[in-house]
mmCIF file of C-alpha atoms in Angstrom:
data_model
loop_
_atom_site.group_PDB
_atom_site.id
_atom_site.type_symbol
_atom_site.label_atom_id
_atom_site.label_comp_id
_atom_site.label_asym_id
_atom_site.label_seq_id
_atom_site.Cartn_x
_atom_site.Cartn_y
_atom_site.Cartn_z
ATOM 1 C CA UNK A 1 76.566 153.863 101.908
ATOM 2 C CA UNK A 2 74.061 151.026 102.849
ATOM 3 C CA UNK A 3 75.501 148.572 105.819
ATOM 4 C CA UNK A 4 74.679 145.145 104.934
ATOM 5 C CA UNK A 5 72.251 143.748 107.745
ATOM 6 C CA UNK A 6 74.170 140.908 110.624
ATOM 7 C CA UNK A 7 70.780 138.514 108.419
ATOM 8 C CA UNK A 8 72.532 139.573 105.143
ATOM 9 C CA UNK A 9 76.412 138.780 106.383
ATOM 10 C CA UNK A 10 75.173 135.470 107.926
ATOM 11 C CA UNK A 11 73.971 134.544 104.630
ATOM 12 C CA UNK A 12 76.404 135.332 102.646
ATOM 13 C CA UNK A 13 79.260 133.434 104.982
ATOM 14 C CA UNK A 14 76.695 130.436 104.965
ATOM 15 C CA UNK A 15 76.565 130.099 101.300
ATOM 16 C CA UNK A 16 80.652 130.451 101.036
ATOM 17 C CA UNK A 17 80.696 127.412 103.916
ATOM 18 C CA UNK A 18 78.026 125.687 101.371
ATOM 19 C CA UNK A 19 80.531 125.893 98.998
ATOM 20 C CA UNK A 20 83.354 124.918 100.590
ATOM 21 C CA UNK A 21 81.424 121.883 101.814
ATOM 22 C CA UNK A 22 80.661 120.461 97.859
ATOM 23 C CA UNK A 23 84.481 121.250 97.213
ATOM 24 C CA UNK A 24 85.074 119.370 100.117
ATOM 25 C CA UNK A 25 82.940 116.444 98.875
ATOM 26 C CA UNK A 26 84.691 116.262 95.738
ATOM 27 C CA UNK A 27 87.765 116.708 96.763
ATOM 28 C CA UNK A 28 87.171 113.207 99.148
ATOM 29 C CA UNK A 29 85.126 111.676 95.945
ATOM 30 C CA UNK A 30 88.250 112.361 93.946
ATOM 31 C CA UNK A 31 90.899 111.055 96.639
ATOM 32 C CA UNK A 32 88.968 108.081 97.340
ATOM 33 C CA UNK A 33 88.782 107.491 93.338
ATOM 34 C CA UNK A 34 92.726 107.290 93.602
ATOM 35 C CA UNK A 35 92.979 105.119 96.635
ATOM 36 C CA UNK A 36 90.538 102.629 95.388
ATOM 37 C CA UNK A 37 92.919 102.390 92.483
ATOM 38 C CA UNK A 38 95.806 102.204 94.442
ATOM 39 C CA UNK A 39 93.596 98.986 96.473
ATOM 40 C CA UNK A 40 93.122 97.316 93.128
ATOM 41 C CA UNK A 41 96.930 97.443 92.249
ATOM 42 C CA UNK A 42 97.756 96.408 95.878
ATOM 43 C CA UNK A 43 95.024 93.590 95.713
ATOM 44 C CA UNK A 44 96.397 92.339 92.128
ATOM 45 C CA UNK A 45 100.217 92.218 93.712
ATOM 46 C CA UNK A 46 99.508 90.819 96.950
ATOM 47 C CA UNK A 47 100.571 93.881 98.585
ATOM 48 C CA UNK A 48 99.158 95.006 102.445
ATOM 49 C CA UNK A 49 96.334 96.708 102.581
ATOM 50 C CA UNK A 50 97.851 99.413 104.890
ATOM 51 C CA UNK A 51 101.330 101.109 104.795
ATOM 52 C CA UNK A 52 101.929 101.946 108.330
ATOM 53 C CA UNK A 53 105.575 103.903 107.175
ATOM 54 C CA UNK A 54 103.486 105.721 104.623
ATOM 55 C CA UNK A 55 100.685 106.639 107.142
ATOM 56 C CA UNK A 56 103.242 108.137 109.516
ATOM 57 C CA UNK A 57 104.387 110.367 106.964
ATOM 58 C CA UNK A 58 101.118 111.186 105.405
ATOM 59 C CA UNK A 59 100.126 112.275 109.127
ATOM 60 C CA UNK A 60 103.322 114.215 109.448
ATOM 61 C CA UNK A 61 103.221 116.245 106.345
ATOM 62 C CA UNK A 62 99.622 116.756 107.003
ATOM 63 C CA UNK A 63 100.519 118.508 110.535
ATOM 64 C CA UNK A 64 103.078 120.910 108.932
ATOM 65 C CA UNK A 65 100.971 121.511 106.306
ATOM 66 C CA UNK A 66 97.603 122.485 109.165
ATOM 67 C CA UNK A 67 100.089 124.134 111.364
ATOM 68 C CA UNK A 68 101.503 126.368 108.005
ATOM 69 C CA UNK A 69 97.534 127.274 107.294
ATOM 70 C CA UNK A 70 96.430 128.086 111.089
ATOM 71 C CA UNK A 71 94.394 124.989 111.719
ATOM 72 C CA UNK A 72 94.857 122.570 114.954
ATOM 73 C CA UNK A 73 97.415 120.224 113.518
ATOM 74 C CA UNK A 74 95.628 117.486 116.274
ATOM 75 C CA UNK A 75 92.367 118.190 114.495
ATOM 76 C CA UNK A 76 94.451 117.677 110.872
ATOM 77 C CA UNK A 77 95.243 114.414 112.542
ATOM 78 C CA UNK A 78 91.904 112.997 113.430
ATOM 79 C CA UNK A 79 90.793 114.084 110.121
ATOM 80 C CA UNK A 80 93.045 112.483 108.336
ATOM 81 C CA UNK A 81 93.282 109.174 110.053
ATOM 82 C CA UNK A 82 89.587 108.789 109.494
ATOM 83 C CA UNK A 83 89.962 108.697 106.271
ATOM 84 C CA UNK A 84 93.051 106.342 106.441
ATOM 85 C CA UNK A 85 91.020 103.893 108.658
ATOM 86 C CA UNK A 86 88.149 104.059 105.691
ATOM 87 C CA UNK A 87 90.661 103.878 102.939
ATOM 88 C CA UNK A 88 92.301 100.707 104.779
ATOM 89 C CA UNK A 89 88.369 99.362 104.876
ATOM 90 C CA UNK A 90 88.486 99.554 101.220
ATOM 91 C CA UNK A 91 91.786 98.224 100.584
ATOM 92 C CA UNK A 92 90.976 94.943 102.575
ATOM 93 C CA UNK A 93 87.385 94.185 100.994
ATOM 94 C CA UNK A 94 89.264 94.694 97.759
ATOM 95 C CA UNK A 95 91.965 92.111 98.635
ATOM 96 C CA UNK A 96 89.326 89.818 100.084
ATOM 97 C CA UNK A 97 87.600 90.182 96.756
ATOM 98 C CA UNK A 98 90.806 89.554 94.677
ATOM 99 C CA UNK A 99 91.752 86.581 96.833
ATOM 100 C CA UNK A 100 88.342 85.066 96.454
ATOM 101 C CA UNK A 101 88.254 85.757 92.601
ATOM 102 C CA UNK A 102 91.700 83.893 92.726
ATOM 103 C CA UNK A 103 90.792 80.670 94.578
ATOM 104 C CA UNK A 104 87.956 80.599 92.345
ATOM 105 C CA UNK A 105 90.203 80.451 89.407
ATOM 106 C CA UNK A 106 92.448 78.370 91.075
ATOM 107 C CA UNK A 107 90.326 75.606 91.877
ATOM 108 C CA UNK A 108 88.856 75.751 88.787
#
């Protein structure tokens, strides 16, 4: 029986994180496909950008779910508010962009 070398172990853990780290990518291409859809129906209605109820759930759910899996809940957290705070971004250049599209018709 051959032991596999610490070189050999760090490589093969590297390339799993590797992995991980493209899932991860387009798993955060694929959310942010979903939110910028939810932006556009938001923009089209005249609905808020953010959803400060929804948020507080979101971050909620997320903590039960880190805490069920063994990861820092806090950590969960910061994660996922980053991404709110981006997703927000979005949502208010796409209303700015509706808006203006609308006073252009408007005034038309």
């Amino acid at each position: 029986m051959t032991d596999i070398t610490p070189q050999a172990q760090l490589q093969e853990l590297r390339a799993s994180i590797d992995n991980i780290d493209a899932a991860l990518i387009h798993m955060l291409a694929e959310r942010f496909r979903c939110t910028k859809a939810v932006g556009v129906l938001k923009a089209t209605h005249g609905l808020p950008p953010a959803d400060p109820a929804r948020e507080q759930t979101q971050i909620a759910r997320l903590r039960r779910l880190a805490d069920d899996a063994h990861l820092d809940p806090d950590f969960a957290e910061k994660f996922l508010n980053f991404i709110i705070r981006e997703v927000i971004r979005h949502h208010e250049m796409l209303a700015a962009e509706h808006n203006g599209a609308s006073d252009k018709t408007t005034s038309a």
